[in-house]
Coordinates of C-alpha atoms in Angstrom, one line a residue:
Chain A
M1249 CA -2.8 36.5 26.0
P1250 CA -5.7 37.8 23.6
E1251 CA -8.0 34.7 22.5
Q1252 CA -6.7 35.2 18.9
S1253 CA -3.3 34.0 20.0
I1254 CA -4.0 30.2 21.2
G1255 CA -6.3 30.3 17.7
R1256 CA -6.0 29.2 14.8
F1257 CA -2.4 29.6 13.4
A1258 CA -0.7 30.4 16.8
A1259 CA -2.0 27.3 18.8
F1260 CA -0.1 24.4 17.0
S1261 CA 1.6 25.9 14.0
F1262 CA 5.3 25.1 13.7
V1263 CA 6.3 27.2 11.0
D1264 CA 7.3 30.8 12.0
R1265 CA 8.9 32.4 8.5
I1266 CA 9.7 30.4 5.3
T1267 CA 12.3 32.2 3.5
E1268 CA 13.5 30.0 0.8
I1269 CA 11.6 27.9 -1.5
D1270 CA 13.5 26.4 -4.6
G1271 CA 10.4 25.2 -7.0
L1272 CA 9.0 21.5 -5.2
R1273 CA 12.0 20.3 -4.5
R1274 CA 13.4 22.2 -1.3
V1275 CA 12.3 24.8 0.9
T1276 CA 13.4 26.1 4.3
G1277 CA 12.1 28.1 7.3
V1278 CA 12.4 28.9 10.9
F1279 CA 10.4 28.1 13.2
T1280 CA 11.7 30.0 17.6
I1281 CA 10.0 27.5 20.5
S1282 CA 9.5 30.3 22.7
P1283 CA 11.4 30.8 25.9
E1284 CA 7.4 30.9 28.0
V1285 CA 6.8 26.9 27.0
S1286 CA 8.1 24.9 29.1
Y1287 CA 7.4 21.8 27.2
F1288 CA 8.1 20.6 23.7
P1289 CA 8.3 17.3 23.3
V1290 CA 11.2 16.3 20.0
S1291 CA 8.5 14.9 18.0
L1292 CA 7.3 18.5 17.9
V1293 CA 9.9 18.8 16.0
A1294 CA 8.5 16.6 12.8
E1295 CA 6.2 17.7 12.8
A1296 CA 7.6 21.5 12.3
I1297 CA 9.1 19.7 9.6
G1298 CA 5.8 18.4 8.7
Q1299 CA 4.4 21.4 8.5
L1300 CA 6.8 23.0 6.5
A1301 CA 5.8 20.5 3.5
A1302 CA 2.5 21.2 4.3
W1303 CA 2.6 24.7 3.0
V1304 CA 4.7 23.8 -0.2
A1305 CA 2.4 20.9 -1.1
M1306 CA -1.1 23.0 -0.8
S1307 CA 0.6 25.9 -2.5
H1308 CA 1.8 23.7 -5.1
V1309 CA -1.8 22.0 -5.3
D1310 CA -3.4 25.6 -5.5
F1311 CA -4.9 24.7 -1.9
K1312 CA -7.3 22.3 -3.2
F1313 CA -5.9 19.5 -0.7
R1314 CA -3.4 19.0 1.8
P1315 CA -1.0 16.6 3.3
V1316 CA -1.8 14.6 6.8
A1317 CA 0.2 13.0 8.7
A1318 CA 0.2 9.0 7.2
L1319 CA 3.5 7.1 6.5
A1320 CA 7.0 7.9 8.5
G1321 CA 9.4 5.6 7.5
D1322 CA 12.5 6.7 10.0
T1323 CA 13.1 9.7 12.2
R1324 CA 16.2 9.8 13.0
I1325 CA 16.1 11.6 16.7
F1326 CA 20.0 13.6 18.3
K1327 CA 19.1 16.4 19.9
V1328 CA 16.7 17.4 22.9
P1329 CA 15.5 20.7 21.9
Q1330 CA 15.2 23.5 24.1
P1331 CA 12.5 26.6 25.0
G1332 CA 14.5 30.0 23.0
D1333 CA 15.3 27.4 20.6
T1334 CA 15.2 28.3 16.5
L1335 CA 14.3 25.5 14.7
E1336 CA 16.3 25.6 11.6
L1337 CA 13.8 23.7 9.3
E1338 CA 14.4 22.5 5.7
V1339 CA 12.6 19.4 3.6
D1340 CA 13.8 17.8 0.1
I1341 CA 10.2 17.0 -1.9
E1342 CA 11.0 13.6 -3.5
S1343 CA 7.0 14.4 -5.3
C1344 CA 4.2 15.9 -4.8
D1345 CA 0.9 15.5 -6.5
E1346 CA -3.0 15.3 -5.6
Q1347 CA -2.5 11.9 -3.9
A1348 CA 0.5 12.3 -1.7
I1349 CA 3.4 14.1 -0.6
V1350 CA 6.8 12.7 -0.1
Y1351 CA 9.4 14.0 1.5
R1352 CA 12.7 14.3 3.9
G1353 CA 13.6 16.9 6.1
R1354 CA 15.5 17.9 8.9
A1355 CA 15.4 20.5 11.9
R1356 CA 18.6 21.8 13.5
I1357 CA 19.7 24.2 16.2
N1358 CA 22.6 26.4 15.1
Q1359 CA 23.4 24.4 12.5
E1360 CA 23.7 21.5 14.2
I1361 CA 21.1 18.8 13.3
V1362 CA 19.0 17.6 16.2
L1363 CA 16.1 15.2 14.7
E1364 CA 15.6 14.1 10.8
L1365 CA 13.5 12.8 9.1
L1366 CA 13.4 10.5 5.9
D1367 CA 11.6 8.3 4.2
T1368 CA 8.3 10.7 4.4
L1369 CA 4.8 10.3 2.3
G1370 CA 2.1 12.8 3.7
S1371 CA -2.1 11.2 2.5
M1372 CA -3.8 14.4 0.5
L1373 CA -7.2 15.2 1.0
D1374 CA -10.0 17.3 0.3
I1375 CA -8.7 21.0 1.9
N1376 CA -12.0 22.1 2.9
E1377 CA -13.0 19.3 5.5
F1378 CA -10.0 20.8 7.3
D1379 CA -9.7 24.3 7.3
D1380 CA -10.6 27.6 4.9
P1381 CA -8.8 27.6 2.2
E1382 CA -8.7 31.3 1.7
R1383 CA -7.9 31.9 4.5
L1384 CA -4.5 29.2 4.7
R1385 CA -3.9 31.3 1.3
H1386 CA -3.4 34.1 3.5
D1387 CA -1.7 32.9 5.4
F1388 CA 1.2 30.9 2.8
A1389 CA 2.0 34.9 1.6
C1390 CA 2.1 35.7 5.0
L1391 CA 4.9 33.2 5.8
T1392 CA 6.5 33.8 2.6
S1393 CA 7.1 37.6 3.0
T1394 CA 7.5 39.1 6.9
G1395 CA 6.2 35.9 8.6
R1396 CA 4.5 36.1 11.2
D1397 CA 6.3 36.7 14.7
S1398 CA 7.8 34.2 16.9
G1399 CA 6.0 33.2 20.3
S1400 CA 2.5 32.2 19.6
F1401 CA 2.7 28.8 19.9
L1402 CA 2.2 28.3 24.6
G1403 CA 2.6 25.1 24.9
V1404 CA 1.1 21.5 25.0
P1405 CA -1.2 19.9 28.0
R1406 CA 2.0 16.4 29.0
P1407 CA -0.9 14.0 28.2
T1408 CA -2.3 11.9 31.5
L1409 CA -1.5 8.4 31.4
H1410 CA -3.3 5.9 33.7
A1411 CA -1.5 2.1 33.8
L1412 CA -3.3 -0.3 32.4
Q1413 CA -1.6 -3.4 32.7
V1414 CA 2.4 -3.7 33.1
A1415 CA 4.9 -6.6 32.1
Q1416 CA 5.2 -9.5 34.7
D1417 CA 7.6 -12.6 35.3
G1418 CA 5.2 -14.8 33.1
G1419 CA 2.4 -12.1 33.0
V1420 CA 1.5 -10.0 30.1
N1421 CA 4.3 -9.4 27.5
G1422 CA 3.9 -5.4 27.3
C1423 CA 2.4 -2.5 29.2
E1424 CA -1.2 -1.2 28.5
V1425 CA -1.8 2.4 29.0
E1426 CA -5.4 4.6 29.0
L1427 CA -4.8 8.5 27.2
S1428 CA -8.2 10.4 27.6
V1429 CA -8.0 12.6 24.5
P1430 CA -9.1 16.0 25.7
T1431 CA -12.5 17.2 24.8
Q1432 CA -11.2 20.9 24.4
A1433 CA -7.3 22.4 24.2
A1434 CA -6.2 25.2 22.7
F1435 CA -4.3 23.1 19.3
F1436 CA -8.1 21.8 18.4
N1437 CA -8.3 25.2 16.8
D1438 CA -5.8 24.5 14.7
H1439 CA -5.4 21.7 14.2
F1440 CA -7.7 22.1 12.2
P1441 CA -10.5 25.2 12.6
S1442 CA -12.6 23.4 10.5
R1443 CA -12.0 19.5 12.0
P1444 CA -11.0 19.9 14.9
V1445 CA -8.2 15.8 15.4
F1446 CA -5.7 14.7 17.8
P1447 CA -2.4 15.6 16.6
A1448 CA -0.4 12.4 15.5
T1449 CA 3.1 14.2 16.8
L1450 CA 1.1 14.7 20.2
L1451 CA -0.2 10.5 20.2
L1452 CA 3.6 9.8 19.3
D1453 CA 4.9 11.7 21.7
A1454 CA 2.2 10.3 24.2
L1455 CA 3.9 6.8 22.9
L1456 CA 7.0 7.6 23.6
Q1457 CA 6.2 8.3 27.1
V1458 CA 4.5 5.2 27.9
A1459 CA 7.7 3.0 25.9
Q1460 CA 10.6 5.4 27.8
P1461 CA 9.8 4.5 31.6
F1462 CA 8.6 1.0 30.4
T1463 CA 12.0 0.3 28.3
E1464 CA 14.2 1.4 31.7
K1465 CA 12.1 -1.0 34.2
T1466 CA 12.8 -3.8 32.0
V1467 CA 16.5 -3.1 30.3
G1468 CA 17.4 -2.1 33.9
C1469 CA 19.8 1.6 33.0
Q1470 CA 18.2 5.2 31.5
V1471 CA 17.7 5.3 28.5
A1472 CA 16.8 8.1 25.4
A1473 CA 14.9 8.1 22.4
S1474 CA 17.4 7.6 19.3
R1475 CA 15.3 6.4 16.5
I1476 CA 11.4 6.1 15.3
T1477 CA 10.0 3.8 12.3
N1478 CA 7.4 2.5 10.6
V1479 CA 5.2 5.8 12.1
K1480 CA 1.3 4.3 10.4
V1481 CA -1.8 6.9 11.6
R1482 CA -4.9 5.0 9.9
A1483 CA -7.8 6.6 11.6
F1484 CA -8.0 10.1 12.4
T1485 CA -8.6 10.1 16.7
A1486 CA -11.9 13.0 17.7
P1487 CA -11.3 14.9 21.2
G1488 CA -12.6 13.0 23.8
T1489 CA -11.7 9.6 22.9
T1490 CA -10.0 7.0 24.8
L1491 CA -6.7 5.3 23.4
I1492 CA -5.5 2.3 24.1
L1493 CA -1.9 3.0 23.5
F1494 CA 0.5 -0.1 24.4
A1495 CA 3.8 -1.0 24.3
Q1496 CA 5.7 -4.6 23.7
S1497 CA 8.4 -5.9 25.3
P1498 CA 12.0 -4.3 24.2
E1499 CA 13.7 -6.3 22.1
A1500 CA 18.1 -5.8 21.4
V1501 CA 18.6 -4.2 17.8
A1502 CA 21.2 -6.6 17.5
D1503 CA 24.6 -4.8 16.0
E1504 CA 23.5 -1.8 18.1
P1505 CA 24.8 -1.9 21.8
N1506 CA 22.7 -0.7 23.7
T1507 CA 19.4 -0.2 22.3
W1508 CA 16.2 -1.2 22.0
C1509 CA 13.6 -1.1 19.5
V1510 CA 9.5 -1.2 21.5
K1511 CA 6.7 -1.6 19.0
V1512 CA 3.9 0.0 19.8
G1513 CA 0.8 1.6 19.3
A1514 CA -2.9 3.0 19.8
R1515 CA -6.4 1.3 19.3
S1516 CA -10.1 2.8 19.5
A1517 CA -12.7 0.6 20.6
G1518 CA -10.6 -2.2 19.6
K1519 CA -9.0 -1.4 16.2
T1520 CA -5.6 -0.5 16.0
I1521 CA -5.0 3.5 14.6
A1522 CA -1.8 3.7 14.8
G1523 CA 1.5 1.8 15.3
A1524 CA 5.3 2.7 15.2
H1525 CA 9.2 1.2 16.2
L1526 CA 10.1 3.0 19.2
Y1527 CA 14.4 2.6 19.8
F1528 CA 15.5 3.2 22.5
S1529 CA 19.4 3.9 23.8
T1530 CA 21.3 4.4 27.0
T1531 CA 22.0 7.7 27.2
H1532 CA 26.0 7.5 27.3
S1533 CA 26.0 4.9 24.5
L1534 CA 23.9 8.5 22.2
E1535 CA 26.3 10.8 24.3
S1536 CA 29.3 9.5 22.4
N1537 CA 27.2 9.3 18.8
L1538 CA 27.0 13.3 19.3
Chain B
M685 CA 8.3 -3.2 -24.0
A686 CA 5.8 -2.7 -21.3
D687 CA 3.0 -4.8 -23.1
Q688 CA 5.0 -7.6 -22.6
V689 CA 3.2 -11.0 -21.5
I690 CA 4.3 -11.7 -17.6
T691 CA 5.4 -14.8 -16.5
K692 CA 5.3 -17.3 -13.9
E693 CA 9.1 -16.5 -14.4
D694 CA 9.1 -13.5 -14.4
I695 CA 6.7 -12.9 -11.0
M696 CA 8.8 -15.4 -9.2
V697 CA 12.4 -13.4 -9.9
V698 CA 10.4 -10.3 -7.7
F699 CA 8.3 -12.0 -5.6
P700 CA 10.5 -12.7 -2.6
T701 CA 11.2 -8.9 -2.7
V702 CA 7.6 -8.1 -2.4
Q703 CA 7.0 -10.9 0.0
K704 CA 9.6 -9.4 2.8
T705 CA 8.0 -5.9 1.9
M706 CA 4.6 -6.5 1.8
A707 CA 5.1 -8.7 5.3
D708 CA 7.3 -5.3 6.6
A709 CA 4.2 -3.5 5.3
L710 CA 1.6 -5.2 6.9
G711 CA 3.8 -6.1 10.2
C712 CA 3.0 -10.3 9.8
D713 CA 4.9 -13.0 8.8
E714 CA 6.6 -12.8 5.3
D715 CA 4.6 -17.0 4.9
D716 CA 0.8 -15.0 5.3
I717 CA 2.2 -13.4 2.4
K718 CA 1.1 -16.0 -0.5
L719 CA 1.3 -15.3 -3.8
D720 CA -2.9 -15.6 -3.9
V721 CA -4.1 -14.7 -0.9
S722 CA -6.3 -11.3 -0.9
L723 CA -4.7 -8.5 0.8
I724 CA -8.1 -6.6 1.9
E725 CA -9.8 -9.8 2.9
G726 CA -7.1 -12.8 4.1
L727 CA -4.4 -10.4 5.8
D728 CA -6.6 -7.1 6.2
A729 CA -5.1 -4.5 4.1
E730 CA -6.1 -1.1 4.7
S731 CA -6.0 1.4 2.2
I732 CA -2.9 2.9 4.3
D733 CA -1.3 -0.3 4.2
F734 CA -1.9 0.2 0.3
L735 CA -0.3 2.9 0.5
D736 CA 2.5 1.7 2.5
M737 CA 3.1 -0.9 0.5
V738 CA 3.8 1.2 -2.9
F739 CA 5.5 2.8 -0.6
R740 CA 8.3 0.8 0.2
L741 CA 8.2 -1.5 -2.7
E742 CA 9.3 1.6 -4.5
R743 CA 12.5 2.0 -2.5
A744 CA 13.1 -2.1 -2.6
F745 CA 13.0 -2.3 -6.1
K746 CA 14.0 1.6 -7.1
V747 CA 10.8 2.5 -9.5
K748 CA 8.9 4.5 -9.2
V749 CA 4.8 3.7 -8.9
P750 CA 2.3 7.0 -9.3
R751 CA -0.9 5.6 -7.8
G752 CA -3.8 4.2 -9.1
K753 CA -0.8 2.7 -10.8
I754 CA -1.9 -1.2 -11.1
I755 CA -6.4 0.6 -12.5
E756 CA -3.5 2.3 -14.9
D757 CA -2.2 -0.6 -15.7
V758 CA -5.0 -3.1 -15.9
R759 CA -7.3 0.5 -18.3
G760 CA -4.1 0.3 -20.9
D761 CA -4.8 1.2 -23.7
M762 CA -8.5 1.8 -23.8
P763 CA -10.1 4.8 -23.1
V764 CA -11.7 5.9 -19.6
E765 CA -15.0 6.1 -21.2
E766 CA -14.7 2.8 -22.6
F767 CA -13.3 1.0 -19.5
E768 CA -15.5 2.1 -17.2
Q769 CA -19.4 4.6 -16.9
N770 CA -20.2 6.2 -13.6
G771 CA -17.2 4.9 -11.6
V772 CA -18.3 0.8 -12.8
L773 CA -16.6 -1.2 -15.5
T774 CA -18.8 -1.2 -18.9
E775 CA -18.1 -4.8 -19.9
K776 CA -15.1 -4.1 -22.2
G777 CA -13.3 -2.8 -18.4
L778 CA -14.2 -5.7 -16.8
A779 CA -12.5 -8.3 -19.4
R780 CA -10.1 -6.5 -19.3
L781 CA -10.2 -6.4 -15.7
R782 CA -10.4 -10.2 -15.4
E783 CA -7.7 -11.0 -18.0
Y784 CA -5.0 -8.5 -16.0
L785 CA -6.4 -10.0 -13.2
A786 CA -6.4 -14.1 -14.7
E787 CA -4.5 -15.9 -11.1
I788 CA -7.9 -14.7 -9.5
P789 CA -10.7 -16.8 -10.2
A790 CA -13.8 -16.1 -11.9
E791 CA -16.0 -15.6 -8.8
R792 CA -14.0 -12.9 -7.0
F793 CA -15.0 -10.8 -10.2
S794 CA -18.8 -9.5 -9.4
S795 CA -21.1 -7.9 -12.1
P796 CA -21.7 -5.8 -12.3
M797 CA -18.2 -4.2 -10.8
R798 CA -17.3 -0.5 -9.4
V799 CA -14.1 0.5 -9.7
D800 CA -13.5 1.1 -6.3
Q801 CA -14.1 -2.8 -6.3
I802 CA -11.1 -3.6 -7.9
A803 CA -8.5 -3.2 -4.6
R804 CA -10.7 -6.0 -3.3
L805 CA -9.6 -8.9 -5.6
Y806 CA -5.5 -7.6 -5.5
T807 CA -3.0 -10.1 -4.0
P808 CA 0.5 -10.1 -4.0
E809 CA 0.8 -10.8 -7.4
T810 CA -0.9 -8.2 -8.3
F811 CA 1.7 -6.0 -7.0
C812 CA 4.3 -8.4 -8.2
K813 CA 3.2 -7.7 -11.9
M814 CA 3.1 -3.6 -11.2
I815 CA 7.0 -4.1 -10.2
I816 CA 7.4 -6.0 -13.4
T817 CA 5.6 -3.4 -15.2
A818 CA 7.5 -0.2 -13.7
Q819 CA 9.9 -2.2 -14.3
R820 CA 10.1 -2.2 -18.0
V821 CA 8.8 1.0 -18.3
A822 CA 12.0 2.4 -16.4
A823 CA 13.8 -0.1 -18.9
A824 CA 12.6 1.1 -21.7
E825 CA 13.4 5.0 -21.0

């Protein structure tokens, strides 16, 4: 692969074409997951929806600011996409100004919903801190006209996790795992070119990978992520950072049989930098909801 | 209508919802959310928490609260240049702030005071007032 294909506008970009912009109300787009990708975390579907919203937000403020992940109130997961799938993306914008964008969105595959984002807020920050506004303006023009070639995204490495503590009878009330954020990775070239930051959606994926087996071990059956609420990203994570990911013991959700909520978070140097509530349902009950 | 006096009774009407919403946003017990606790110094709230609280309160009360609304409410009809200069409150601006945040003990106001220090004074009561003002504005529209 040529160098440029894993750099900016490729290594962590999840909109191939913006198909329609209805003022500052609604925007739609598409992204095809390359069949060559072996691993496409479900959190990257949320990333794709967020990036579609980000393009419109940046355009609206004349590329002076860009939104970054801050709050995601409620994310519903209906299906895990597969390599080769084309995501049909939609965003409904509630408000957008130089401080924040508030939106909801969803992704479908062949018109079947796979993930829905509700109550999402991105903080707008000075665009010059992250990227070259002129290049972004050019990329936006490309996305809204011909689109870019699909298949540029070549995947992300699976997170490297090291268990530190696991709940035991009478022992710690949850589990802790160490995540070593790589010092170098292709996605840093794209997220973001002027300030490499570990993507919050990859952190979320790592948290899911910590919490899911922990939940299965605790409740004694196979589960899958069905919902994520209360996502709050408090700080940027630089390349090379060591994070402690933690998950509290699963709690059965009232009125939702076979569903458990796990409060998770990430600490860096003793400070909590992100948190979320992950919901897991037995795979049987998930299938019955479809 | 939005300039009407906000009474303690008005505040106690919205406080239970504000209390629950703030507890959810900060991940603490509702009992920790006292009317007069400093959100930053007492509950370790950060800027993202303020964004979160306003976001949740908007949904809970079905009102729109523009970012920076509290400072706007404090300033009211006072021209910006009379309220602050180079990011520092003028004497008039500080007097207006003391009047708006009358529930905050006098010793917590510094003089001079920078505009970006105002948030350190915020308590749940400040947010109750913000919601009541937003409700009155919405009702007047």
